[in-house]
Amino acid sequence: MLKEGDFRSKVAEGCLDQTMAYTSAVNFVWTAVIARSQWKYLQRCYRYIYLDAGHIGQNFYLVAEALNLGACTIGAIYDDELNNFLGIDGKNETTIYVGVVGK
Ligand SMILES: Cc1cc2nc3c(=O)[nH]c(=O)nc-3n(C[C@H](O)[C@H](O)[C@H](O)COP(=O)(O)O)c2cc1C
């Protein structure tokens, strides 16, 4: 555990105030540590990071469907707000994608 508390408002604000990020049961904020991909793929790392995020998002939808849950991925995010909330710098590690899930 990094931080304990009720962070619904913080995450929803970082998702352009989309209500589902406030009312969902669980929110996932996926980040990338750029160097973990860049050492191997150099400038192509960004392409692969976004492709990876897409694969993660699709698996997120498949698992939610299998568990009979409602899910939505969110790309409309304020990067800086979510990065500040998570305590990451947006350069070495940055928010890429969000997934919200609930009944
Ligand atoms: C990359 C990406 C970003 C998305 N961002 C948002 C978003 O910010 N807000 C939202 O309501 N839905 C978002 N969605 C969900 C889509 O609007 C849509 O509901 C979802 O892809 C399922 O589409 P379907 O119901 O037509 O199959 C996003 C989907 C993807 C793939």
PDB file of N, CA and C in Angstrom, residues 3-57:
ATOM      1  N   LYS A   3      -0.713   4.561  -0.233  1.00  0.00           N
ATOM      2  CA  LYS A   3      -1.472   5.639   0.378  1.00  0.00           C
ATOM      3  C   LYS A   3      -2.842   5.111   0.741  1.00  0.00           C
ATOM      4  N   GLU A   4      -3.332   5.466   1.898  1.00  0.00           N
ATOM      5  CA  GLU A   4      -4.653   4.987   2.321  1.00  0.00           C
ATOM      6  C   GLU A   4      -5.625   6.166   2.313  1.00  0.00           C
ATOM      7  N   GLY A   5      -6.881   5.909   1.919  1.00  0.00           N
ATOM      8  CA  GLY A   5      -7.873   6.985   1.954  1.00  0.00           C
ATOM      9  C   GLY A   5      -8.933   6.818   0.887  1.00  0.00           C
ATOM     10  N   ASP A   6      -9.782   7.826   0.779  1.00  0.00           N
ATOM     11  CA  ASP A   6     -10.845   7.836  -0.218  1.00  0.00           C
ATOM     12  C   ASP A   6     -10.425   8.798  -1.328  1.00  0.00           C
ATOM     13  N   PHE A   7     -10.079   8.247  -2.462  1.00  0.00           N
ATOM     14  CA  PHE A   7      -9.501   9.065  -3.535  1.00  0.00           C
ATOM     15  C   PHE A   7     -10.447   9.215  -4.727  1.00  0.00           C
ATOM     16  N   ARG A   8     -11.750   8.963  -4.500  1.00  0.00           N
ATOM     17  CA  ARG A   8     -12.688   9.016  -5.624  1.00  0.00           C
ATOM     18  C   ARG A   8     -12.681  10.375  -6.319  1.00  0.00           C
ATOM     19  N   SER A   9     -12.738  11.441  -5.531  1.00  0.00           N
ATOM     20  CA  SER A   9     -12.793  12.775  -6.144  1.00  0.00           C
ATOM     21  C   SER A   9     -11.521  13.076  -6.925  1.00  0.00           C
ATOM     22  N   LYS A  10     -10.395  12.715  -6.341  1.00  0.00           N
ATOM     23  CA  LYS A  10      -9.108  12.985  -6.990  1.00  0.00           C
ATOM     24  C   LYS A  10      -9.033  12.303  -8.351  1.00  0.00           C
ATOM     25  N   VAL A  11      -9.425  11.022  -8.379  1.00  0.00           N
ATOM     26  CA  VAL A  11      -9.329  10.282  -9.645  1.00  0.00           C
ATOM     27  C   VAL A  11     -10.357  10.817 -10.635  1.00  0.00           C
ATOM     28  N   ALA A  12     -11.581  11.099 -10.158  1.00  0.00           N
ATOM     29  CA  ALA A  12     -12.614  11.620 -11.058  1.00  0.00           C
ATOM     30  C   ALA A  12     -12.190  12.961 -11.649  1.00  0.00           C
ATOM     31  N   GLU A  13     -11.612  13.820 -10.839  1.00  0.00           N
ATOM     32  CA  GLU A  13     -11.130  15.121 -11.349  1.00  0.00           C
ATOM     33  C   GLU A  13     -10.067  14.914 -12.421  1.00  0.00           C
ATOM     34  N   GLY A  14      -9.206  13.933 -12.200  1.00  0.00           N
ATOM     35  CA  GLY A  14      -8.156  13.641 -13.177  1.00  0.00           C
ATOM     36  C   GLY A  14      -8.708  13.015 -14.452  1.00  0.00           C
ATOM     37  N   CYS A  15      -9.972  12.601 -14.400  1.00  0.00           N
ATOM     38  CA  CYS A  15     -10.646  12.025 -15.583  1.00  0.00           C
ATOM     39  C   CYS A  15     -11.681  12.999 -16.116  1.00  0.00           C
ATOM     40  N   LEU A  16     -11.365  14.273 -16.086  1.00  0.00           N
ATOM     41  CA  LEU A  16     -12.239  15.336 -16.612  1.00  0.00           C
ATOM     42  C   LEU A  16     -13.624  15.301 -15.961  1.00  0.00           C
ATOM     43  N   ASP A  17     -13.659  14.934 -14.684  1.00  0.00           N
ATOM     44  CA  ASP A  17     -14.910  14.882 -13.916  1.00  0.00           C
ATOM     45  C   ASP A  17     -15.928  13.898 -14.489  1.00  0.00           C
ATOM     46  N   GLN A  18     -15.466  12.859 -15.158  1.00  0.00           N
ATOM     47  CA  GLN A  18     -16.406  11.854 -15.657  1.00  0.00           C
ATOM     48  C   GLN A  18     -16.969  11.094 -14.446  1.00  0.00           C
ATOM     49  N   THR A  19     -18.293  11.114 -14.332  1.00  0.00           N
ATOM     50  CA  THR A  19     -18.972  10.614 -13.130  1.00  0.00           C
ATOM     51  C   THR A  19     -18.632   9.162 -12.836  1.00  0.00           C
ATOM     52  N   MET A  20     -18.472   8.359 -13.864  1.00  0.00           N
ATOM     53  CA  MET A  20     -18.227   6.927 -13.635  1.00  0.00           C
ATOM     54  C   MET A  20     -16.945   6.689 -12.827  1.00  0.00           C
ATOM     55  N   ALA A  21     -15.993   7.608 -12.914  1.00  0.00           N
ATOM     56  CA  ALA A  21     -14.750   7.455 -12.140  1.00  0.00           C
ATOM     57  C   ALA A  21     -14.981   7.763 -10.669  1.00  0.00           C
ATOM     58  N   TYR A  22     -16.120   8.402 -10.380  1.00  0.00           N
ATOM     59  CA  TYR A  22     -16.475   8.679  -8.983  1.00  0.00           C
ATOM     60  C   TYR A  22     -17.347   7.582  -8.398  1.00  0.00           C
ATOM     61  N   THR A  23     -18.240   7.021  -9.229  1.00  0.00           N
ATOM     62  CA  THR A  23     -19.220   6.051  -8.715  1.00  0.00           C
ATOM     63  C   THR A  23     -18.757   4.592  -8.845  1.00  0.00           C
ATOM     64  N   SER A  24     -17.671   4.348  -9.540  1.00  0.00           N
ATOM     65  CA  SER A  24     -17.198   2.976  -9.745  1.00  0.00           C
ATOM     66  C   SER A  24     -16.733   2.357  -8.430  1.00  0.00           C
ATOM     67  N   ALA A  25     -16.616   1.023  -8.430  1.00  0.00           N
ATOM     68  CA  ALA A  25     -16.135   0.328  -7.224  1.00  0.00           C
ATOM     69  C   ALA A  25     -14.614   0.407  -7.114  1.00  0.00           C
ATOM     70  N   VAL A  26     -13.950   0.254  -8.255  1.00  0.00           N
ATOM     71  CA  VAL A  26     -12.483   0.259  -8.276  1.00  0.00           C
ATOM     72  C   VAL A  26     -12.011   1.001  -9.524  1.00  0.00           C
ATOM     73  N   ASN A  27     -10.977   1.805  -9.356  1.00  0.00           N
ATOM     74  CA  ASN A  27     -10.353   2.464 -10.504  1.00  0.00           C
ATOM     75  C   ASN A  27      -8.908   1.988 -10.633  1.00  0.00           C
ATOM     76  N   PHE A  28      -8.521   1.711 -11.838  1.00  0.00           N
ATOM     77  CA  PHE A  28      -7.122   1.382 -12.125  1.00  0.00           C
ATOM     78  C   PHE A  28      -6.506   2.563 -12.878  1.00  0.00           C
ATOM     79  N   VAL A  29      -5.355   3.005 -12.436  1.00  0.00           N
ATOM     80  CA  VAL A  29      -4.612   4.034 -13.177  1.00  0.00           C
ATOM     81  C   VAL A  29      -3.304   3.370 -13.597  1.00  0.00           C
ATOM     82  N   TRP A  30      -3.187   3.100 -14.889  1.00  0.00           N
ATOM     83  CA  TRP A  30      -2.002   2.410 -15.397  1.00  0.00           C
ATOM     84  C   TRP A  30      -0.950   3.433 -15.793  1.00  0.00           C
ATOM     85  N   THR A  31       0.258   3.201 -15.308  1.00  0.00           N
ATOM     86  CA  THR A  31       1.375   4.096 -15.618  1.00  0.00           C
ATOM     87  C   THR A  31       2.467   3.312 -16.353  1.00  0.00           C
ATOM     88  N   ALA A  32       3.361   4.039 -16.973  1.00  0.00           N
ATOM     89  CA  ALA A  32       4.524   3.411 -17.611  1.00  0.00           C
ATOM     90  C   ALA A  32       5.795   3.998 -17.019  1.00  0.00           C
ATOM     91  N   VAL A  33       6.739   3.123 -16.699  1.00  0.00           N
ATOM     92  CA  VAL A  33       8.103   3.544 -16.357  1.00  0.00           C
ATOM     93  C   VAL A  33       8.879   3.457 -17.665  1.00  0.00           C
ATOM     94  N   ILE A  34       9.115   4.622 -18.266  1.00  0.00           N
ATOM     95  CA  ILE A  34       9.603   4.674 -19.652  1.00  0.00           C
ATOM     96  C   ILE A  34      10.891   3.860 -19.849  1.00  0.00           C
ATOM     97  N   ALA A  35      11.824   3.975 -18.920  1.00  0.00           N
ATOM     98  CA  ALA A  35      13.133   3.338 -19.083  1.00  0.00           C
ATOM     99  C   ALA A  35      13.037   1.811 -19.219  1.00  0.00           C
ATOM    100  N   ARG A  36      11.999   1.239 -18.642  1.00  0.00           N
ATOM    101  CA  ARG A  36      11.866  -0.218 -18.697  1.00  0.00           C
ATOM    102  C   ARG A  36      11.631  -0.712 -20.118  1.00  0.00           C
ATOM    103  N   SER A  37      11.126   0.139 -20.987  1.00  0.00           N
ATOM    104  CA  SER A  37      10.918  -0.222 -22.383  1.00  0.00           C
ATOM    105  C   SER A  37      11.997   0.427 -23.269  1.00  0.00           C
ATOM    106  N   GLN A  38      12.408   1.633 -22.870  1.00  0.00           N
ATOM    107  CA  GLN A  38      13.322   2.422 -23.712  1.00  0.00           C
ATOM    108  C   GLN A  38      14.709   1.785 -23.850  1.00  0.00           C
ATOM    109  N   TRP A  39      15.196   1.123 -22.805  1.00  0.00           N
ATOM    110  CA  TRP A  39      16.547   0.546 -22.891  1.00  0.00           C
ATOM    111  C   TRP A  39      16.652  -0.400 -24.081  1.00  0.00           C
ATOM    112  N   LYS A  40      15.523  -1.035 -24.436  1.00  0.00           N
ATOM    113  CA  LYS A  40      15.536  -2.014 -25.514  1.00  0.00           C
ATOM    114  C   LYS A  40      15.030  -1.431 -26.830  1.00  0.00           C
ATOM    115  N   TYR A  41      13.964  -0.652 -26.766  1.00  0.00           N
ATOM    116  CA  TYR A  41      13.287  -0.229 -27.995  1.00  0.00           C
ATOM    117  C   TYR A  41      13.575   1.213 -28.401  1.00  0.00           C
ATOM    118  N   LEU A  42      14.397   1.908 -27.623  1.00  0.00           N
ATOM    119  CA  LEU A  42      14.763   3.294 -27.918  1.00  0.00           C
ATOM    120  C   LEU A  42      13.519   4.145 -28.188  1.00  0.00           C
ATOM    121  N   GLN A  43      13.510   4.930 -29.306  1.00  0.00           N
ATOM    122  CA  GLN A  43      12.366   5.834 -29.483  1.00  0.00           C
ATOM    123  C   GLN A  43      11.064   5.102 -29.815  1.00  0.00           C
ATOM    124  N   ARG A  44      11.200   3.837 -30.269  1.00  0.00           N
ATOM    125  CA  ARG A  44       9.973   3.073 -30.548  1.00  0.00           C
ATOM    126  C   ARG A  44       9.262   2.656 -29.268  1.00  0.00           C
ATOM    127  N   CYS A  45       9.896   2.901 -28.121  1.00  0.00           N
ATOM    128  CA  CYS A  45       9.302   2.461 -26.849  1.00  0.00           C
ATOM    129  C   CYS A  45       7.921   3.062 -26.648  1.00  0.00           C
ATOM    130  N   TYR A  46       7.710   4.289 -27.127  1.00  0.00           N
ATOM    131  CA  TYR A  46       6.404   4.925 -26.893  1.00  0.00           C
ATOM    132  C   TYR A  46       5.300   4.165 -27.615  1.00  0.00           C
ATOM    133  N   ARG A  47       5.620   3.749 -28.838  1.00  0.00           N
ATOM    134  CA  ARG A  47       4.651   2.949 -29.591  1.00  0.00           C
ATOM    135  C   ARG A  47       4.300   1.678 -28.817  1.00  0.00           C
ATOM    136  N   TYR A  48       5.326   1.004 -28.305  1.00  0.00           N
ATOM    137  CA  TYR A  48       5.078  -0.265 -27.625  1.00  0.00           C
ATOM    138  C   TYR A  48       4.365  -0.068 -26.292  1.00  0.00           C
ATOM    139  N   ILE A  49       4.680   1.022 -25.619  1.00  0.00           N
ATOM    140  CA  ILE A  49       3.980   1.306 -24.357  1.00  0.00           C
ATOM    141  C   ILE A  49       2.488   1.496 -24.623  1.00  0.00           C
ATOM    142  N   TYR A  50       2.153   2.233 -25.677  1.00  0.00           N
ATOM    143  CA  TYR A  50       0.729   2.451 -25.966  1.00  0.00           C
ATOM    144  C   TYR A  50       0.060   1.164 -26.451  1.00  0.00           C
ATOM    145  N   LEU A  51       0.787   0.361 -27.218  1.00  0.00           N
ATOM    146  CA  LEU A  51       0.221  -0.926 -27.642  1.00  0.00           C
ATOM    147  C   LEU A  51      -0.009  -1.817 -26.429  1.00  0.00           C
ATOM    148  N   ASP A  52       0.957  -1.864 -25.530  1.00  0.00           N
ATOM    149  CA  ASP A  52       0.802  -2.657 -24.297  1.00  0.00           C
ATOM    150  C   ASP A  52      -0.417  -2.195 -23.512  1.00  0.00           C
ATOM    151  N   ALA A  53      -0.559  -0.875 -23.399  1.00  0.00           N
ATOM    152  CA  ALA A  53      -1.699  -0.342 -22.640  1.00  0.00           C
ATOM    153  C   ALA A  53      -3.015  -0.778 -23.281  1.00  0.00           C
ATOM    154  N   GLY A  54      -3.042  -0.804 -24.602  1.00  0.00           N
ATOM    155  CA  GLY A  54      -4.251  -1.267 -25.292  1.00  0.00           C
ATOM    156  C   GLY A  54      -4.547  -2.723 -24.990  1.00  0.00           C
ATOM    157  N   HIS A  55      -3.494  -3.545 -24.943  1.00  0.00           N
ATOM    158  CA  HIS A  55      -3.698  -4.961 -24.612  1.00  0.00           C
ATOM    159  C   HIS A  55      -4.204  -5.116 -23.183  1.00  0.00           C
ATOM    160  N   ILE A  56      -3.620  -4.343 -22.289  1.00  0.00           N
ATOM    161  CA  ILE A  56      -4.075  -4.399 -20.895  1.00  0.00           C
ATOM    162  C   ILE A  56      -5.548  -3.980 -20.811  1.00  0.00           C
ATOM    163  N   GLY A  57      -5.883  -2.920 -21.529  1.00  0.00           N
ATOM    164  CA  GLY A  57      -7.265  -2.439 -21.519  1.00  0.00           C
ATOM    165  C   GLY A  57      -8.227  -3.496 -22.037  1.00  0.00           C
TER     166      GLY A  57
END
